[in-house]
Short mmCIF file of C-alpha atoms in Angstrom, two decimals:
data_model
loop_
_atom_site.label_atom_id
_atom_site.label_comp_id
_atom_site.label_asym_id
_atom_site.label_seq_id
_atom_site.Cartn_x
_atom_site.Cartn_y
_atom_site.Cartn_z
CA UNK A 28 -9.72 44.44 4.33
CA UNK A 29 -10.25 41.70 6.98
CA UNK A 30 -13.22 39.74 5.86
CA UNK A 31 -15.52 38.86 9.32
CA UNK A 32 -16.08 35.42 9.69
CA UNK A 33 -19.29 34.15 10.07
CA UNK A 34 -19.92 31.39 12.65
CA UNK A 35 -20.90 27.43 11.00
CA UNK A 36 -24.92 26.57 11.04
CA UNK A 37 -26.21 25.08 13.84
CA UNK A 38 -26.85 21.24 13.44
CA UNK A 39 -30.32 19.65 14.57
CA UNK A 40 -29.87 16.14 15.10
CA UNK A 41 -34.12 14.12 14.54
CA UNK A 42 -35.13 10.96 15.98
CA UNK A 43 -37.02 9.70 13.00
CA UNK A 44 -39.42 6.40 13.71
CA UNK A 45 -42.48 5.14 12.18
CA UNK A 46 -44.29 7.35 9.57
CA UNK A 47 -41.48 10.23 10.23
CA UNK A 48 -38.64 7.59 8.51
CA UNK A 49 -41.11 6.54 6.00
CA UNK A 50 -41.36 9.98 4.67
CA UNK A 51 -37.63 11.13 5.11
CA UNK A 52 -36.35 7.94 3.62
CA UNK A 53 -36.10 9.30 -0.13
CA UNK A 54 -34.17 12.24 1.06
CA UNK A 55 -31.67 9.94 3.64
CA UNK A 56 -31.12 7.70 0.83
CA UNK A 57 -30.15 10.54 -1.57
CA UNK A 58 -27.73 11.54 0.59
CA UNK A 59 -26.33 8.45 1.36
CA UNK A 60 -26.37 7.26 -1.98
CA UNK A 61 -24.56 10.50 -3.42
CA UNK A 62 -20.94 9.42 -3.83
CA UNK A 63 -19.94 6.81 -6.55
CA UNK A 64 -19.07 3.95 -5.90
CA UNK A 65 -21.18 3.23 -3.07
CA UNK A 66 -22.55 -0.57 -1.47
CA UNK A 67 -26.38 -0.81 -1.74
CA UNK A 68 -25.79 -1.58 1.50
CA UNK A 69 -25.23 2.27 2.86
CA UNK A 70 -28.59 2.40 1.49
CA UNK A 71 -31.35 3.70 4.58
CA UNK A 72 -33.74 1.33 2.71
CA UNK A 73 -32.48 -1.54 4.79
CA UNK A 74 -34.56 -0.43 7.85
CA UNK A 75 -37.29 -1.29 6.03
CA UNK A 76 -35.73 -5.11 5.42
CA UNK A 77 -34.36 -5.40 8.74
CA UNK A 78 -38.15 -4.70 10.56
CA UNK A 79 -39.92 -6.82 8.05
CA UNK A 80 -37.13 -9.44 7.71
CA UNK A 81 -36.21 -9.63 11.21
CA UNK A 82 -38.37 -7.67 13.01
CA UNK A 83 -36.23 -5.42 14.18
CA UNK A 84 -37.42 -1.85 15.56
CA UNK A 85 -35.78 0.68 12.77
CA UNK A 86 -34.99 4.65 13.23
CA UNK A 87 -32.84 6.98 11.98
CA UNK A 88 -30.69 9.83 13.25
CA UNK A 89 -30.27 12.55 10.70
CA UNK A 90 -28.75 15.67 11.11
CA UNK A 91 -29.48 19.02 9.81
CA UNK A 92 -28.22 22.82 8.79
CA UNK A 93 -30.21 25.00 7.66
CA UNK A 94 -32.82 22.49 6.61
CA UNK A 95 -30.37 20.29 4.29
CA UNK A 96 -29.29 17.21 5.44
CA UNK A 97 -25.37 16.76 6.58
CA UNK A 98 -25.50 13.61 8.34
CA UNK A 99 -27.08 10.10 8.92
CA UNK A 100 -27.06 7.10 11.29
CA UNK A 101 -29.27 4.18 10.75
CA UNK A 102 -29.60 1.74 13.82
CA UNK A 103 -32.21 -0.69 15.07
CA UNK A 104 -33.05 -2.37 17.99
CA UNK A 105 -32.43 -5.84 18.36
CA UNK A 106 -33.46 -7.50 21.54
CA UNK A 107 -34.37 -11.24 22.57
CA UNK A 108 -35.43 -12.96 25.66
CA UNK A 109 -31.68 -15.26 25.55
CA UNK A 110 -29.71 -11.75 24.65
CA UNK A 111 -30.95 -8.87 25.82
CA UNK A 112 -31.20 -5.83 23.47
CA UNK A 113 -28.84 -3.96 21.59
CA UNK A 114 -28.70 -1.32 19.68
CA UNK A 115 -26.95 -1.83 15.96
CA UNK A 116 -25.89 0.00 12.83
CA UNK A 117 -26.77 -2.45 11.09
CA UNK A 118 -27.52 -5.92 11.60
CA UNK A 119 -26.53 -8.52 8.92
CA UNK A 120 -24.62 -6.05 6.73
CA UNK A 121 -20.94 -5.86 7.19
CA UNK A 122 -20.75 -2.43 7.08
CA UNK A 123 -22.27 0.71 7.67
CA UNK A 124 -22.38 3.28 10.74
CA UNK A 125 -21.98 7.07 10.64
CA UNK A 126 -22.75 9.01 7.67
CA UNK A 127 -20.96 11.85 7.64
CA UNK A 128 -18.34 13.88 6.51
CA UNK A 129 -17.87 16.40 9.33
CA UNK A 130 -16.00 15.42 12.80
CA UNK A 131 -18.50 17.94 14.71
CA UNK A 132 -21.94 16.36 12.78
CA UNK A 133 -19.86 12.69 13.63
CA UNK A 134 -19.81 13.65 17.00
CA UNK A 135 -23.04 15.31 17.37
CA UNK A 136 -24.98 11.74 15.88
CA UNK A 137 -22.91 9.24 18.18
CA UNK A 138 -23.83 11.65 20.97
CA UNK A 139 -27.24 11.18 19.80
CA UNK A 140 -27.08 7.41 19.48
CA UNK A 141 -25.17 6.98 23.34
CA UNK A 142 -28.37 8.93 24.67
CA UNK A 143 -30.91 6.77 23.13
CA UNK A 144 -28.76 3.78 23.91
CA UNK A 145 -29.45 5.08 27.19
CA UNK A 146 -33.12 5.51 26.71
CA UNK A 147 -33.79 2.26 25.14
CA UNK A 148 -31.83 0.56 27.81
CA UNK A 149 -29.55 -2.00 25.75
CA UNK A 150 -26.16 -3.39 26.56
CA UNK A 151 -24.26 -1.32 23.81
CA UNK A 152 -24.28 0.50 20.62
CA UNK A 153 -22.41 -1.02 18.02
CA UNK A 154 -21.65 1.28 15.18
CA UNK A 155 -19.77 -0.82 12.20
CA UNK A 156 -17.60 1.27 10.75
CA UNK A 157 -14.63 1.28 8.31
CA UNK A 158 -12.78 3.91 9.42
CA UNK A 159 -12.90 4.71 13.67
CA UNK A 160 -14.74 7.61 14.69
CA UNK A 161 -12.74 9.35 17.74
CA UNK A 162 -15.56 9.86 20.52
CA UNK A 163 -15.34 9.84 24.32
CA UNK A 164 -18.30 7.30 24.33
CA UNK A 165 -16.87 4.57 21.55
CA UNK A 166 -14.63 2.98 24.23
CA UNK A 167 -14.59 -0.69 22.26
CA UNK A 168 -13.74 -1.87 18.87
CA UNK A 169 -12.94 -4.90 17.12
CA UNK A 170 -10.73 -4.80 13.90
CA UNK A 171 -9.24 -8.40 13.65
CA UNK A 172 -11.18 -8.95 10.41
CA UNK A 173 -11.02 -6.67 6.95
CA UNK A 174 -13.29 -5.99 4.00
CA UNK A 175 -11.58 -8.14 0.94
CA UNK A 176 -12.29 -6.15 -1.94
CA UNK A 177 -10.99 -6.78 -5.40
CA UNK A 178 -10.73 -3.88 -8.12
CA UNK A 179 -12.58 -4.73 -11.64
CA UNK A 180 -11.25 -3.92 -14.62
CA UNK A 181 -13.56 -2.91 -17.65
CA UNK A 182 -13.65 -6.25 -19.37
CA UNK A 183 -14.60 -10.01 -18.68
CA UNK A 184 -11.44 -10.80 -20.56
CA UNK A 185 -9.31 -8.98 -18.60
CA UNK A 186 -10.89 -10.30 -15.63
CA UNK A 187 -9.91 -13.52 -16.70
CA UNK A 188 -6.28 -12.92 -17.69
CA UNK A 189 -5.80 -11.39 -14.33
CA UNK A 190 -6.77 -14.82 -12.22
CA UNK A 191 -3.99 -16.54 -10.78
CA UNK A 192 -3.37 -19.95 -12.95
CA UNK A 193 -4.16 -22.00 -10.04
CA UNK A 194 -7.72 -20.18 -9.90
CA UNK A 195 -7.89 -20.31 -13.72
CA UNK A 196 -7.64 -24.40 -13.41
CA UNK A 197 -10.31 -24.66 -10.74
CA UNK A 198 -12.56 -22.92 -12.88
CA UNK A 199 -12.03 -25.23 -15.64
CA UNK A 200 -12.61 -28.27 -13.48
CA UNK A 201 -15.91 -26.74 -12.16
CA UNK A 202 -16.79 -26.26 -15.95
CA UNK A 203 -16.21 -29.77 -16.44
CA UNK A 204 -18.71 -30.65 -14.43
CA UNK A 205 -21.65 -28.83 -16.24
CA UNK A 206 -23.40 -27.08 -13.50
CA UNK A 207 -26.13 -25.05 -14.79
CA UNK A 208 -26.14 -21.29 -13.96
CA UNK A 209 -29.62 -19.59 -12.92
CA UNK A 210 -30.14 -15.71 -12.12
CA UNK A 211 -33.06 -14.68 -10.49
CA UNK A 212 -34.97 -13.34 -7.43
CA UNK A 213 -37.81 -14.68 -5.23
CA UNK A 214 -38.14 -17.85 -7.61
CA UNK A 215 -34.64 -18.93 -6.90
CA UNK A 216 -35.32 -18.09 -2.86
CA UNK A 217 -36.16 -21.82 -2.05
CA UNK A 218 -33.19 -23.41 -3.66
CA UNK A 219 -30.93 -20.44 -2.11
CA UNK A 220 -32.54 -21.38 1.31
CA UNK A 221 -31.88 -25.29 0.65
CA UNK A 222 -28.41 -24.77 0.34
CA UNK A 223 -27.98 -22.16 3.01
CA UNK A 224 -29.44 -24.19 5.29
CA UNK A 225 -26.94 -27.04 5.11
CA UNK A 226 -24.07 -24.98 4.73
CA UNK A 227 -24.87 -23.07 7.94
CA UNK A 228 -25.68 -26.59 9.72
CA UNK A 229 -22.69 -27.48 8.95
CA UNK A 230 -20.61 -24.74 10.17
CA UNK A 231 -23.03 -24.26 13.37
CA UNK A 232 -24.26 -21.49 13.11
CA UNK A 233 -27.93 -20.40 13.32
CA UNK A 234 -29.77 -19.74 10.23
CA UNK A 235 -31.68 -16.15 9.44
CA UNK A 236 -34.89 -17.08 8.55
CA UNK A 237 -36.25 -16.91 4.80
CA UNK A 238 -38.52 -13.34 5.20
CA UNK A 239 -35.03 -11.41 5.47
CA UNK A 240 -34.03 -12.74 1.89
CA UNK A 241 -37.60 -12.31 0.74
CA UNK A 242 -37.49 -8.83 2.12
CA UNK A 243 -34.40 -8.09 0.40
CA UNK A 244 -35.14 -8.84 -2.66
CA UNK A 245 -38.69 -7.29 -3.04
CA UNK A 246 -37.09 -3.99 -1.85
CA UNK A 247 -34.18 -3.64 -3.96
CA UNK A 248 -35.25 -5.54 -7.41
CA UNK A 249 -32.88 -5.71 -9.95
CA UNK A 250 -30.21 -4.74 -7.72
CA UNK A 251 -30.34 -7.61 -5.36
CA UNK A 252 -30.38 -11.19 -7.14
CA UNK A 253 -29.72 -14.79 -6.21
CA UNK A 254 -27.01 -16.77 -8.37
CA UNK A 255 -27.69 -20.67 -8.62
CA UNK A 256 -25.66 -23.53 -9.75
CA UNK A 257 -27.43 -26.56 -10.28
CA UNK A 258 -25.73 -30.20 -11.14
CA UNK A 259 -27.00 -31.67 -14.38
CA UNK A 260 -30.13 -33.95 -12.48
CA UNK A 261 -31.45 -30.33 -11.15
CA UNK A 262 -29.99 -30.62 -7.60
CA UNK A 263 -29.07 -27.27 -5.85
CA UNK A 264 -25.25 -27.30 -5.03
CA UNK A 265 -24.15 -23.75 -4.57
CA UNK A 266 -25.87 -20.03 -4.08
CA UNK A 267 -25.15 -16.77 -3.33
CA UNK A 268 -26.73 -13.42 -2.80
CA UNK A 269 -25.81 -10.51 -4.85
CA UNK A 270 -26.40 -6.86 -4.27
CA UNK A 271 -25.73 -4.29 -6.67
CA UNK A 272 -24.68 -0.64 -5.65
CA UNK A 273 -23.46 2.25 -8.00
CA UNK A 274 -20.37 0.96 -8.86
CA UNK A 275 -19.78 -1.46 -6.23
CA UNK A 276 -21.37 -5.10 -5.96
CA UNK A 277 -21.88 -7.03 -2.50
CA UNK A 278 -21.96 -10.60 -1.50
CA UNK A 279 -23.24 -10.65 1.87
CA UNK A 280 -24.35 -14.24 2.16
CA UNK A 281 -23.13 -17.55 -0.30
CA UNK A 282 -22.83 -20.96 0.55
CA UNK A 283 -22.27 -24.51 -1.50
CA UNK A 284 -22.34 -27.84 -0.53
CA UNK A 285 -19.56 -29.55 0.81
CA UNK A 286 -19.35 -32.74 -0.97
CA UNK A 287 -19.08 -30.96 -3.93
CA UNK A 288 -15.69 -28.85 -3.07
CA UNK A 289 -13.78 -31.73 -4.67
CA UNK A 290 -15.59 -30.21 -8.23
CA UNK A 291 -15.21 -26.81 -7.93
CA UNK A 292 -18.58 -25.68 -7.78
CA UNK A 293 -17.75 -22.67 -5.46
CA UNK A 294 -15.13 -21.62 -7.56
CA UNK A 295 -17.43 -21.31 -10.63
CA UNK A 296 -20.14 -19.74 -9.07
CA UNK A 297 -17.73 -16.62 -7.47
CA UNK A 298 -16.54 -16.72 -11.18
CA UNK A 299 -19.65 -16.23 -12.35
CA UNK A 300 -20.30 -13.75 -9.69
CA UNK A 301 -17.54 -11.45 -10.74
CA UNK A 302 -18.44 -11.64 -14.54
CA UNK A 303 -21.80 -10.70 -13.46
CA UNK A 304 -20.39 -7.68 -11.80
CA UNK A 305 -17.89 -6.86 -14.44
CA UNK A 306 -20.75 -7.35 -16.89
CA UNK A 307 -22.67 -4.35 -14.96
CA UNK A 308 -19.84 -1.73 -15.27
CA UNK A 309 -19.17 -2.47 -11.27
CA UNK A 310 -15.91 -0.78 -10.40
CA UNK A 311 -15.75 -3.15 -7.35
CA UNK A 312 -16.54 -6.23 -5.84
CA UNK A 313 -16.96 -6.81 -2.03
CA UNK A 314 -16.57 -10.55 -1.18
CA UNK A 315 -16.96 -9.98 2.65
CA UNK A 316 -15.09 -9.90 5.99
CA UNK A 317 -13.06 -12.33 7.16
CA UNK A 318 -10.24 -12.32 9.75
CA UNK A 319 -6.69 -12.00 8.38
CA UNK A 320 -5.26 -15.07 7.77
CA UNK A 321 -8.37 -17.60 8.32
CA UNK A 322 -9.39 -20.19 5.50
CA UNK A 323 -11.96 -17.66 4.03
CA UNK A 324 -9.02 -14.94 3.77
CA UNK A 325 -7.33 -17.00 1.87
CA UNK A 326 -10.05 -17.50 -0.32
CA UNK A 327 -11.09 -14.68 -1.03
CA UNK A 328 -7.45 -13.82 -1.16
CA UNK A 329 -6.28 -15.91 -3.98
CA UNK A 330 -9.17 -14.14 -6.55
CA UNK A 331 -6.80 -10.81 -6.33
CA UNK A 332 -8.82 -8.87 -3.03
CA UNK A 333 -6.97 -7.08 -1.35
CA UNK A 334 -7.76 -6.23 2.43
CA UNK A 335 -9.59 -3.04 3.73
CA UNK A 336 -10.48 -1.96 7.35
CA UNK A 337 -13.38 -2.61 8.89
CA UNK A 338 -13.16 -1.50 12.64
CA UNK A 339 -16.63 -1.61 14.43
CA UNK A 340 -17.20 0.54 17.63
CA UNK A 341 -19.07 0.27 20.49
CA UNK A 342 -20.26 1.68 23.88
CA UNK A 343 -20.75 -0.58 26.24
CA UNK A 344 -23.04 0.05 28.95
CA UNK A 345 -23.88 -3.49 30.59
CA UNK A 346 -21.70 -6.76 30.39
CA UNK A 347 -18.49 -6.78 28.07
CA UNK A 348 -17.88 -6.51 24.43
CA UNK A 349 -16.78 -10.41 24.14
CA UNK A 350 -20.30 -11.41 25.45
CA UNK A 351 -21.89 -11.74 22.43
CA UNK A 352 -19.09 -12.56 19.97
CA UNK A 353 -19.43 -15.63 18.12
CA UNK A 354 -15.95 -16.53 18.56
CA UNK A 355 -16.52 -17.07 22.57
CA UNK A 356 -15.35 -20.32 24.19
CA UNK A 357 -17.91 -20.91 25.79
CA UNK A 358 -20.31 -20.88 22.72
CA UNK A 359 -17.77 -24.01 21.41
CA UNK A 360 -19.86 -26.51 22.88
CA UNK A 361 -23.25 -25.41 21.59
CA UNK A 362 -21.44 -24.80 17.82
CA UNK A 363 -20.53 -28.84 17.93
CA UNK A 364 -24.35 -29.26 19.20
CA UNK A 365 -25.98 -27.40 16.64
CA UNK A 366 -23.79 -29.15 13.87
CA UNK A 367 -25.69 -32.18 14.99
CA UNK A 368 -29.15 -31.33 14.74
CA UNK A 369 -31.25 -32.14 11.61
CA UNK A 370 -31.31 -29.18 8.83
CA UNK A 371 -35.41 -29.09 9.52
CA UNK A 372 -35.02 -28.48 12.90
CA UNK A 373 -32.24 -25.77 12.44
CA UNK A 374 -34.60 -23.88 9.95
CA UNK A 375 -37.14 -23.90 12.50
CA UNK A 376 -34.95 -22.46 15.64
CA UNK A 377 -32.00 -20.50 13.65
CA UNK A 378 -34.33 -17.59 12.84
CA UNK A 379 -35.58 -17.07 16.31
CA UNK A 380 -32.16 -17.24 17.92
CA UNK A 381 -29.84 -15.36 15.37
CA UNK A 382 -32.69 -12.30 15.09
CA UNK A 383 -31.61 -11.66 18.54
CA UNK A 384 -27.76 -11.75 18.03
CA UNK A 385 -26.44 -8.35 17.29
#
């Protein structure tokens, strides 16, 4: 006997803004959350940090069958009076995009997103993914950088054994220099800031202002935490933030002070950053994007990560996709500018210029 086949659910795709998110954020999470190991940053929470952090306009897409969710897109709306407005899933994390595992429920939230893209009039919607999404609309991507990701094993001791000798001597000489190691939250936030603030000085690039850290921390506690390291008369030399998923832990933002390279303090921090990870039962640790072959690939590179993709797509409706990218010629100029400037005065103007860079 022929069995009849029955025809798939139909799939409601929901705008969800203001109190609507608020309420359907347990269940989003829940099913973004469900697969092991998975980046805190996947998690829908970040809506909330991005509008209080950055003040960002948050919503949702989520889609539906039969009253279950089957599919989720976070974006937000970034706009600024220098930019122009965009519309990004997400801003500040590396990663994240489409949430789902169906081509048709793929295709039915990026149709969703293009429309309001449209709506919301902004110059494109960048979705950044790992792995493309084939859609008529997602007519740009850029994929010269990668996720460098290094696989933990179950012990600190193992870790160890496994580091290149080379890394295994610069940890040493960072030891040598007794840096003091502090885990915390919001009462490390100032020293994190210090150091982040001359770091990104240095490199020229604007500075997010201090409510997105705040924000991060106060809505993910215990998973997100700030790692110190502190030279021996209590000056702040090198930080990093550290988030926590199930079974895979994040460092979105780190920075240490130059003059120190010459004693290793970066290289004992990220060692105590991986213990710290190892010491959770994480199964992996994200150190970032980079583009292949550039001083931080290396890096992160000579720890054991290995590269992943991470391919971000867009739909461009005004201007072109190198507009915006840091990377720009023309932005050369005001990179060597910025570099310049007092770290006061780039704690002041970073946050209002880099809120409005997708």
């Amino acid at each position: 006997m022929i069995q009849k086949m029955t025809a798939a659910p139909p799939v409601t795709v929901a705008v969800l803004t203001g109190s609507d998110l608020v309420r359907r954020l347990p269940d989003l999470a829940a099913f973004a959350m469900a697969q092991t190991p998975a980046p805190l940053s996947r998690h829908p929470a970040w809506l909330s940090v991005l509008r209080d952090g950055l003040g960002h306009r948050p919503c949702a897409l989520e889609a539906s069958a039969e009253g279950h969710t089957c599919g989720v897109l976070p974006l937000c709306l970034v706009k600024s009076l220098l930019f122009g407005r965009f519309l990004v899933s997400l801003p500040y994390l590396n990663s994240n995009g489409v949430c789902a595992a169906h081509p048709d429920v793929q295709s039915r939230l990026i149709d969703r997103a293009v429309a309001l893209a449209a709506e919301w009039n902004v110059k494109h919607l960048e979705l950044r993914h790992e792995t493309p999404i084939v859609h008529r609309a997602l007519t740009g991507a850029i994929d010269s950088k990668v996720h460098m990701r290094l696989a933990l094993p179950a012990t600190i001791d193992a870790l160890w054994r496994g580091f290149d000798p080379k890394v295994r001597n610069q940890i040493r000489k960072g030891e040598k220099s007794h840096f003091a190691v502090a885990w915390g939250g919001l009462d490390l936030l100032d020293p994190f800031y210090a150091v982040l603030s001359r770091n990104m000085r240095d490199l020229g690039t604007p500075i997010y202002s201090p409510k997105l850290f705040r924000a991060i921390l106060a809505t993910f506690p215990g998973d997100a935490e700030i790692c110190l390291l502190r030279t021996t008369a209590g000056q702040p030399v090198a930080a990093a933030l550290v988030l926590h998923g199930p079974g895979v832990t994040e460092v979105p933002t780190a920075s240490s002070l130059k003059e120190f390279n010459r004693s290793c303090a970066n290289m004992l921090m990220y060692r105590h950053l991986l213990d710290r990870a190892v010491g959770r039962g994480q199964r992996v640790f994200d150190f970032g994007r980079s583009t292949a072959g550039s001083s931080t690939y290396k890096f992160k590179k000579q720890w054991g990560a290995e590269p992943h993709p991470a391919v971000w797509q867009f739909a461009v409706r005004k201007g072109t996709l190198g507009d915006m990218r840091p990377d720009n010629p023309r932005y050369q100029r005001l990179i060597r500018l910025w570099q310049m400037l007092p770290v006061r005065v780039t704690q002041v103007l970073g946050p209002r210029i880099v809120r409005g860079i997708p």
